[in-house]
Amino acid sequence: MIRKLIRKVLELPMGKRRGKPRVYPLPQHGIRRDQLSQAALRVTSRLQEAGYAAYVVGGAVRDLMLSVSPKDFDVATNATPEQVHHLFRRSRIIGRRFRIVHVMMGPETIEVTTFRGGSVDDTNETGRIMADNSFGSQEEDAHRRDFTVNALFYDPSDETVIDYHNGVRDLHAKKLVMIGQPARRYQEDPVRMLRAVRLAAKLGFEIDADTKKPIRAHAHLLKKEPPARLFDELLKLLLSGHAYACLKKLREEGLARGVFPLLDAVMDDKGSDDAFLRLGLDSTDARLRADKPISVGFLLATLLWRQVNQGWQRRLAAGEKSLPALLAAISDVESEQDNDFAIPRRFSVTMREIWTLQARFDSRSGARPYRFLEQPRFRAAYDFLALRSEAGEVPASLVEWWERFQRADADECERLIAEVKDAGGDEPAKKRRRRRSGGRRKDGGGLESVE
C-alpha cells in the first residue's frame, strides 16, 4: 500500500511492468563497449568488480545511439559517494544540492553519481529543489532525470541499453519528452526549460507538445535563478555547436527577452536577422566542429556589437571623434549590462579591448600601424574586423590592407603606408621610422584566444 502511494505521488509507472524496464541488446542499439572512453570503461569495470551496479548514462548513451561522438561520459551507480571515493584514489566529492564524485583518470574526468531517490530533501515556495541528497534505485533515478532520451543506461559488461521511459522510441522519433508532469518539473528546476531548447536545437528534435506547453507560462521562474547559473547556461547554448539555432529557439519559446538581459539587445520579437551576429556564431560553431579553442570574450563581443556599433555611429553622426565616440558607446553598453546581468571580468576585459581597438584600424600612417601590431589583442581585433567586413560594415580593402601589412617585410610595409598616404586615406605622419619585421606580432588573439 505504501509503495503504491509513493508511486502515485511520484508519478512512477503502475501495473505489471512496474520496475521492469525494456532491455535492448547490442543488435538493437549498436553501441559497442569499445566506443566508450578508456576512463569510462575503467570506472564502470572497477565499480562492478567491487560488487556495485554501474552504467554509462544520459547524454553519452543518447549521442552514441545518434552516431555522435559524446563530449564526455557520466556514470551512475548504486555505490554512495563515499564508497566511490574510497575505490578511486584520484577522486573528490563535490556538490551541495546533490553530491557527486569526480574521478580523474589521465586527462579525463568522469562524473559519477549515486542513483537518486524519489524524495526531495528541500524545496522552496515555488517548488524549486534546494537540496537533493536522497539516494534510491535505478528505476527512481531514471524517473528523476529530465527527458526520456537522457534516461537511458548502458551496461558495458553485456552491452545492453536499459530503458524505463521509452527513451529509445522517442530518440528514433526525434522527439524531446519530459519525464513526469512538465509544469512540476520546471518548477523543481527552471533551467530544464533552457535545456529543452538547447537539446531541441542541437539534436534537431521537436519538443513534445505537452513538454512545450508550460514553458512560456513558467519563463518568469528563470528570473529568480542566480545570474551566475544563468550565465553558465547561456554559454552552453552559445557553445552547443548550434548557437544561432538555439537563440532562435529561445525566442520562439518566449525565453529570450526579459530572461537574459544579455540577449535583449540582439534578439527582438520580429525575428530580424543580424548578419554580423549570424557570421560570428557560425564561425564559433565551425571552430567547435574542428575542435579548435574558443574565446568566450570574443563570442560575447559579437553578441553585443550591434548595440555598441549603433551608439558609436550615432555619436559619429553628431560630430564626435572616432575613439572618444566608441569609448562612450562601450561605456553605455557596459553600464546597462552591469545593472542586469554582470559579465565575469575575465571575459568583459577581452570584450572591451576588442571593441576599443576597432577605432585604430583606420590609422595607417607613420609608426601607428607598427605600434598597433604589438598590441596583445591585435589578432582578436583583426578577426573581429574581418567579421565586420563580411557583414558589410567596413570595406574589404581595409581588411586586405591589414592582412598584407601583417605578413609584409619592412620595405613592403613602407610601400603599404605610402599607398594610403597617396590615396589620401590617412593623415600624413610627422615622423616615419623603419622597424625590423621580426618584432611584429603575427599570431595570437582572435577566436584562438582562450580566457
Coordinates of C-alpha atoms in Angstrom, one line a residue:
M1 CA 0.0 0.0 0.0
I2 CA 2.8 2.4 0.9
R3 CA 4.7 1.6 -2.2
K4 CA 1.6 2.2 -4.3
L5 CA 1.1 5.6 -2.7
I6 CA 4.7 6.6 -3.3
R7 CA 4.5 5.6 -6.9
K8 CA 1.3 7.6 -7.3
V9 CA 2.8 10.7 -5.7
L10 CA 6.0 10.5 -7.8
E11 CA 4.1 9.6 -11.0
L12 CA 6.0 6.3 -11.4
P13 CA 4.6 3.8 -13.8
M14 CA 2.0 1.4 -12.3
G15 CA 0.9 -2.0 -13.3
K16 CA 2.5 -5.3 -14.4
R17 CA 5.7 -3.7 -15.8
R18 CA 6.4 -1.8 -12.6
G19 CA 10.2 -1.7 -12.2
K20 CA 10.8 -3.8 -15.3
P21 CA 12.5 -1.7 -18.0
R22 CA 12.9 -2.6 -21.6
V23 CA 16.4 -4.1 -22.2
Y24 CA 17.9 -3.6 -25.7
P25 CA 20.7 -6.0 -26.7
L26 CA 23.6 -4.8 -28.9
P27 CA 22.0 -5.6 -32.3
Q28 CA 19.1 -3.3 -31.5
H29 CA 21.1 -0.2 -30.4
G30 CA 24.5 -0.7 -31.9
I31 CA 26.7 0.7 -29.1
R32 CA 29.8 -1.3 -28.6
R33 CA 31.8 -1.1 -25.4
D34 CA 34.9 0.0 -27.4
Q35 CA 33.1 3.2 -28.3
L36 CA 33.4 4.4 -24.7
S37 CA 36.4 6.2 -23.5
Q38 CA 39.1 4.2 -21.6
A39 CA 38.3 6.2 -18.5
A40 CA 34.6 5.4 -18.6
L41 CA 35.3 1.7 -19.1
R42 CA 37.8 1.6 -16.2
V43 CA 35.4 3.4 -13.8
T44 CA 32.4 1.1 -14.6
S45 CA 34.6 -2.0 -14.5
R46 CA 36.1 -1.2 -11.2
L47 CA 32.7 -0.4 -9.6
Q48 CA 31.3 -3.7 -11.0
E49 CA 34.3 -5.7 -9.8
A50 CA 33.7 -4.2 -6.3
G51 CA 30.1 -5.6 -6.4
Y52 CA 28.3 -2.4 -7.3
A53 CA 26.0 -1.7 -10.3
A54 CA 27.5 0.8 -12.7
Y55 CA 26.3 2.2 -16.0
V56 CA 27.2 4.9 -18.5
V57 CA 24.1 7.1 -18.5
G58 CA 22.5 10.2 -20.0
G59 CA 23.7 12.3 -22.9
A60 CA 26.6 9.9 -23.8
V61 CA 24.2 7.0 -24.5
R62 CA 21.9 9.3 -26.4
D63 CA 24.7 10.6 -28.6
L64 CA 26.2 7.2 -29.3
M65 CA 22.8 6.0 -30.5
L66 CA 22.7 9.0 -32.8
S67 CA 26.2 8.2 -34.1
V68 CA 27.5 11.4 -32.5
S69 CA 30.8 11.4 -30.5
P70 CA 30.0 12.2 -26.9
K71 CA 31.7 15.2 -25.3
D72 CA 32.1 13.4 -22.0
F73 CA 30.9 10.3 -20.2
D74 CA 28.9 10.2 -17.0
V75 CA 28.4 7.1 -14.8
A76 CA 25.5 6.2 -12.5
T77 CA 25.9 3.6 -9.7
N78 CA 24.3 2.3 -6.5
A79 CA 27.5 3.0 -4.6
T80 CA 27.4 6.0 -2.3
P81 CA 29.7 9.0 -2.9
E82 CA 31.9 7.8 0.0
Q83 CA 32.2 4.3 -1.4
V84 CA 33.1 5.6 -4.9
H85 CA 35.7 7.9 -3.4
H86 CA 37.2 5.0 -1.5
L87 CA 37.6 3.0 -4.7
F88 CA 39.4 5.7 -6.7
R89 CA 42.5 7.4 -5.3
R90 CA 42.3 10.3 -7.7
S91 CA 38.7 11.4 -6.9
R92 CA 36.9 14.1 -5.0
I93 CA 33.3 14.5 -3.7
I94 CA 31.7 17.8 -4.8
G95 CA 28.3 19.5 -4.7
R96 CA 25.8 20.6 -2.2
R97 CA 22.4 20.1 -3.7
F98 CA 23.4 16.7 -4.8
R99 CA 26.8 15.2 -4.0
I100 CA 28.7 13.6 -6.9
V101 CA 32.2 12.2 -7.4
H102 CA 34.7 13.4 -9.9
V103 CA 37.1 10.6 -10.8
M104 CA 40.2 11.7 -12.6
M105 CA 42.0 9.3 -15.0
G106 CA 44.7 10.8 -17.1
P107 CA 43.4 13.9 -18.8
E108 CA 39.8 12.7 -18.5
T109 CA 37.3 13.4 -15.6
I110 CA 34.4 11.0 -15.2
E111 CA 31.4 12.3 -13.2
V112 CA 30.0 9.5 -11.0
T113 CA 26.5 9.9 -9.4
T114 CA 24.7 7.7 -7.0
F115 CA 21.2 6.7 -8.1
R116 CA 18.9 9.4 -6.9
G117 CA 15.8 8.5 -4.8
G118 CA 12.2 9.6 -5.4
S119 CA 12.1 12.0 -2.5
V120 CA 13.4 15.5 -2.4
D121 CA 15.1 16.9 0.7
D122 CA 14.1 20.5 0.4
T123 CA 12.1 22.8 -1.9
N124 CA 11.3 26.5 -1.8
E125 CA 7.8 28.1 -2.1
T126 CA 7.8 27.8 -5.9
G127 CA 8.7 24.1 -5.9
R128 CA 12.4 24.7 -6.7
I129 CA 14.6 21.9 -5.4
M130 CA 17.1 23.4 -2.9
A131 CA 18.6 20.1 -1.5
D132 CA 18.5 16.7 -3.1
N133 CA 20.7 14.1 -1.4
S134 CA 18.2 11.3 -1.3
F135 CA 19.6 8.1 -2.8
G136 CA 17.5 5.4 -4.4
S137 CA 17.1 2.7 -7.0
Q138 CA 18.0 2.7 -10.7
E139 CA 14.3 3.0 -11.6
E140 CA 13.8 6.0 -9.3
D141 CA 17.0 7.6 -10.8
A142 CA 15.6 7.1 -14.3
H143 CA 12.4 8.9 -13.2
R144 CA 14.3 11.8 -11.7
R145 CA 16.1 12.5 -15.0
D146 CA 14.7 15.3 -17.2
F147 CA 14.0 13.9 -20.7
T148 CA 13.3 10.3 -21.8
V149 CA 16.2 10.3 -24.2
N150 CA 18.5 11.3 -21.3
A151 CA 17.3 8.4 -19.1
L152 CA 19.0 5.6 -20.9
F153 CA 21.5 3.3 -19.1
Y154 CA 24.3 1.4 -20.9
D155 CA 25.9 -1.6 -19.3
P156 CA 29.4 -2.1 -20.8
S157 CA 29.7 -5.6 -19.3
D158 CA 26.9 -7.1 -21.6
E159 CA 26.5 -4.2 -24.0
T160 CA 22.8 -3.6 -23.2
V161 CA 20.7 -0.4 -23.1
I162 CA 18.2 -0.2 -20.3
D163 CA 15.1 2.0 -20.9
Y164 CA 12.5 2.8 -18.3
H165 CA 10.6 5.6 -20.2
N166 CA 10.5 4.7 -23.9
G167 CA 13.6 6.9 -24.5
V168 CA 14.7 4.7 -27.4
R169 CA 11.4 5.1 -29.1
D170 CA 11.4 8.9 -28.6
L171 CA 15.0 9.1 -29.8
H172 CA 14.1 7.4 -33.1
A173 CA 11.1 9.7 -33.4
K174 CA 13.4 12.7 -32.8
K175 CA 11.1 13.9 -30.0
L176 CA 12.0 15.5 -26.7
V177 CA 9.7 14.3 -24.0
M178 CA 9.8 15.4 -20.3
I179 CA 9.5 12.6 -17.7
G180 CA 6.6 13.3 -15.4
Q181 CA 4.5 16.4 -15.3
P182 CA 6.4 19.1 -17.3
A183 CA 5.0 22.1 -15.2
R184 CA 6.0 20.5 -12.0
R185 CA 9.5 19.5 -13.3
Y186 CA 10.0 23.1 -14.5
Q187 CA 9.1 24.4 -11.0
E188 CA 11.6 22.0 -9.5
D189 CA 14.3 23.3 -11.7
P190 CA 13.5 26.1 -14.1
V191 CA 16.8 25.6 -16.0
R192 CA 15.2 22.5 -17.5
M193 CA 13.4 24.8 -19.9
L194 CA 16.7 26.1 -21.2
R195 CA 17.9 22.5 -21.6
A196 CA 14.8 21.6 -23.6
V197 CA 15.6 24.5 -26.0
R198 CA 19.3 23.6 -26.3
L199 CA 18.7 19.9 -26.9
A200 CA 16.0 20.5 -29.4
A201 CA 18.1 22.9 -31.4
K202 CA 21.3 20.9 -31.1
L203 CA 19.8 17.5 -31.9
G204 CA 17.2 18.7 -34.4
F205 CA 14.4 17.3 -32.3
E206 CA 10.8 18.5 -31.8
I207 CA 9.8 19.4 -28.3
D208 CA 6.8 17.2 -27.4
A209 CA 3.5 19.3 -27.2
D210 CA 2.9 18.5 -23.5
T211 CA 6.6 19.3 -22.7
K212 CA 6.4 22.6 -24.6
K213 CA 3.1 23.9 -23.4
P214 CA 4.1 25.1 -19.9
I215 CA 7.4 26.7 -21.0
R216 CA 6.1 30.2 -21.8
A217 CA 4.0 30.4 -18.7
H218 CA 6.9 29.4 -16.5
A219 CA 9.6 31.5 -18.1
H220 CA 9.4 34.0 -15.2
L221 CA 10.8 31.4 -12.9
L222 CA 14.2 31.8 -14.6
K223 CA 14.5 35.4 -13.4
K224 CA 14.8 34.1 -9.9
E225 CA 17.8 31.9 -10.7
P226 CA 21.3 33.1 -9.7
P227 CA 22.9 35.2 -12.5
A228 CA 26.0 33.0 -12.5
R229 CA 23.9 29.9 -13.2
L230 CA 22.0 31.6 -16.0
F231 CA 25.3 32.9 -17.5
D232 CA 26.7 29.3 -17.4
E233 CA 23.6 28.0 -19.2
L234 CA 23.8 30.8 -21.8
L235 CA 27.4 29.7 -22.5
K236 CA 26.2 26.2 -23.0
L237 CA 23.7 27.4 -25.6
L238 CA 26.3 29.5 -27.4
L239 CA 28.9 26.7 -27.3
S240 CA 26.5 24.0 -28.3
G241 CA 27.7 24.0 -31.9
H242 CA 24.3 25.3 -33.0
A243 CA 24.3 28.7 -31.4
Y244 CA 22.1 30.7 -33.8
A245 CA 19.5 27.9 -33.8
C246 CA 19.5 27.9 -30.0
L247 CA 18.9 31.7 -29.9
K248 CA 16.1 31.4 -32.4
K249 CA 14.5 28.6 -30.4
L250 CA 14.8 30.7 -27.2
R251 CA 12.9 33.5 -28.9
E252 CA 10.2 31.1 -30.3
E253 CA 9.6 29.6 -26.8
G254 CA 9.5 33.0 -25.1
L255 CA 12.7 32.5 -23.1
A256 CA 14.9 35.2 -24.6
R257 CA 13.7 38.7 -23.8
G258 CA 13.5 39.6 -20.1
V259 CA 15.2 36.4 -19.0
F260 CA 18.7 37.1 -20.5
P261 CA 19.4 40.8 -20.5
L262 CA 22.5 40.0 -22.4
L263 CA 20.2 38.9 -25.3
D264 CA 17.7 41.7 -25.1
A265 CA 19.9 43.9 -27.3
V266 CA 20.4 41.2 -30.0
M267 CA 17.0 39.4 -30.2
D268 CA 13.8 41.2 -31.0
D269 CA 10.3 39.9 -31.3
K270 CA 10.3 40.5 -35.0
G271 CA 13.0 37.9 -35.5
S272 CA 15.1 40.2 -37.7
D273 CA 18.3 38.7 -38.9
D274 CA 21.6 40.3 -37.7
A275 CA 24.2 39.4 -40.4
F276 CA 27.2 40.2 -38.1
L277 CA 25.8 38.1 -35.3
R278 CA 25.0 35.2 -37.6
L279 CA 28.5 35.3 -39.0
G280 CA 30.1 35.4 -35.6
L281 CA 28.1 32.5 -34.2
D282 CA 28.6 30.4 -37.4
S283 CA 32.3 31.0 -37.1
T284 CA 32.2 29.7 -33.5
D285 CA 30.2 26.7 -34.5
A286 CA 32.8 25.9 -37.2
R287 CA 35.7 26.1 -34.7
L288 CA 33.8 23.8 -32.3
R289 CA 33.3 21.2 -35.1
A290 CA 37.0 21.5 -35.9
D291 CA 37.9 21.0 -32.2
K292 CA 39.6 24.4 -32.1
P293 CA 39.7 26.6 -28.9
I294 CA 37.1 29.3 -28.4
S295 CA 37.4 32.8 -26.9
V296 CA 34.4 33.5 -24.8
G297 CA 35.3 37.2 -24.6
F298 CA 35.3 37.3 -28.4
L299 CA 32.0 35.5 -28.6
L300 CA 30.4 37.9 -26.1
A301 CA 31.8 40.8 -28.1
T302 CA 29.9 39.6 -31.2
L303 CA 26.7 39.3 -29.2
L304 CA 26.7 42.9 -28.0
W305 CA 28.4 44.6 -31.0
R306 CA 25.2 45.8 -32.7
Q307 CA 24.3 47.7 -29.6
V308 CA 27.8 49.2 -29.3
N309 CA 28.0 50.0 -33.0
Q310 CA 24.7 51.8 -33.1
G311 CA 25.8 54.0 -30.2
W312 CA 29.1 54.6 -31.9
Q313 CA 27.6 55.6 -35.2
R314 CA 25.1 58.0 -33.6
R315 CA 27.9 59.8 -31.8
L316 CA 30.0 60.0 -35.0
A317 CA 27.0 61.4 -36.8
A318 CA 26.8 64.0 -34.1
G319 CA 30.3 65.1 -34.8
E320 CA 32.3 63.3 -32.1
K321 CA 35.8 62.0 -32.8
S322 CA 36.0 58.3 -33.6
L323 CA 37.8 56.9 -30.5
P324 CA 36.0 59.0 -27.8
A325 CA 32.7 58.2 -29.5
L326 CA 33.5 54.5 -29.4
L327 CA 34.6 54.6 -25.8
A328 CA 31.4 56.4 -24.8
A329 CA 29.2 53.8 -26.6
I330 CA 31.1 51.0 -24.9
S331 CA 30.6 52.6 -21.6
D332 CA 26.8 52.9 -22.2
V333 CA 26.5 49.2 -23.1
E334 CA 28.6 48.0 -20.2
S335 CA 26.6 50.1 -17.7
E336 CA 23.4 48.5 -19.0
Q337 CA 24.8 45.0 -18.7
D338 CA 26.2 45.6 -15.2
N339 CA 22.9 46.7 -13.9
D340 CA 21.1 43.5 -15.1
F341 CA 23.5 40.7 -15.9
A342 CA 27.1 41.2 -14.8
I343 CA 29.6 39.5 -17.2
P344 CA 32.6 38.0 -15.4
R345 CA 35.6 40.3 -15.6
R346 CA 37.8 37.7 -17.2
F347 CA 35.5 37.9 -20.3
S348 CA 34.5 41.6 -20.1
V349 CA 38.1 42.8 -20.3
T350 CA 38.7 40.9 -23.5
M351 CA 35.4 42.1 -24.9
R352 CA 36.2 45.8 -24.2
E353 CA 39.7 45.5 -25.7
I354 CA 38.4 44.0 -29.0
W355 CA 35.8 46.8 -29.3
T356 CA 38.2 49.6 -28.4
L357 CA 40.8 48.5 -31.0
Q358 CA 38.3 48.8 -33.8
A359 CA 38.8 52.5 -34.0
R360 CA 42.5 52.1 -34.6
F361 CA 42.3 50.2 -37.9
D362 CA 41.7 53.5 -39.8
S363 CA 45.1 54.8 -38.5
R364 CA 47.6 53.6 -41.1
S365 CA 50.2 56.3 -41.2
G366 CA 53.7 56.7 -39.7
A367 CA 54.6 54.4 -36.8
R368 CA 50.9 53.8 -35.8
P369 CA 50.5 50.5 -37.7
Y370 CA 53.7 49.1 -36.2
R371 CA 52.7 50.0 -32.7
F372 CA 49.2 48.5 -33.3
L373 CA 50.7 45.2 -34.3
E374 CA 52.4 45.0 -30.9
Q375 CA 49.0 45.0 -29.1
P376 CA 48.4 41.7 -27.3
R377 CA 44.8 41.7 -28.6
F378 CA 45.6 42.8 -32.2
R379 CA 44.8 39.4 -33.8
A380 CA 41.5 39.2 -31.9
A381 CA 40.6 42.7 -33.0
Y382 CA 41.6 41.9 -36.6
D383 CA 39.4 38.8 -36.7
F384 CA 36.6 40.9 -35.4
L385 CA 37.2 43.5 -38.2
A386 CA 37.1 40.7 -40.7
L387 CA 33.7 39.6 -39.5
R388 CA 32.5 43.2 -39.7
S389 CA 33.8 43.3 -43.3
E390 CA 31.9 40.1 -44.2
A391 CA 28.7 41.7 -42.7
G392 CA 29.3 44.8 -44.9
E393 CA 30.2 47.2 -42.1
V394 CA 33.7 48.1 -43.3
P395 CA 35.3 47.8 -46.8
A396 CA 37.1 44.6 -47.6
S397 CA 40.0 46.7 -48.8
L398 CA 40.7 47.7 -45.2
V399 CA 40.9 44.1 -44.1
E400 CA 43.1 43.2 -47.0
W401 CA 45.5 46.0 -46.2
W402 CA 46.0 44.8 -42.7
E403 CA 46.3 41.3 -43.8
R404 CA 49.1 42.3 -46.2
F405 CA 50.8 44.5 -43.6
Q406 CA 51.0 41.7 -41.0
R407 CA 52.8 39.5 -43.5
A408 CA 55.0 42.0 -45.2
D409 CA 58.7 42.7 -44.7
A410 CA 59.9 46.2 -43.7
D411 CA 60.1 47.6 -47.3
E412 CA 56.7 46.3 -48.2
C413 CA 55.3 47.8 -45.0
E414 CA 56.6 51.2 -46.1
R415 CA 55.1 50.9 -49.5
L416 CA 51.7 50.0 -48.0
I417 CA 51.8 53.0 -45.8
A418 CA 52.8 55.2 -48.7
E419 CA 49.8 53.9 -50.7
V420 CA 47.4 55.0 -48.0
K421 CA 49.1 58.5 -47.9
D422 CA 49.0 58.8 -51.7
A423 CA 45.3 57.8 -51.8
G424 CA 44.5 60.4 -49.1
G425 CA 43.2 57.7 -46.9
D426 CA 45.0 58.8 -43.7
E427 CA 46.6 61.9 -42.4
P428 CA 50.4 62.3 -43.1
A429 CA 52.7 61.2 -40.5
K430 CA 55.1 63.7 -38.8
K431 CA 57.7 61.2 -38.5
R432 CA 58.4 57.8 -40.0
R433 CA 60.6 55.1 -38.7
R434 CA 61.5 51.7 -40.0
R435 CA 61.2 48.7 -37.8
R436 CA 62.6 45.2 -38.2
S437 CA 59.9 42.8 -39.4
G438 CA 60.9 40.3 -36.7
G439 CA 59.5 42.4 -34.0
R440 CA 55.9 42.4 -35.3
R441 CA 53.2 40.1 -33.9
K442 CA 52.0 37.7 -36.5
D443 CA 49.8 35.4 -34.3
G444 CA 47.8 35.2 -31.2
G445 CA 44.3 36.5 -30.2
G446 CA 41.1 36.3 -32.1
L447 CA 38.9 33.3 -31.8
E448 CA 42.0 31.3 -31.0
S449 CA 42.4 33.0 -27.6
V450 CA 41.0 31.2 -24.6
E451 CA 40.5 33.0 -21.4

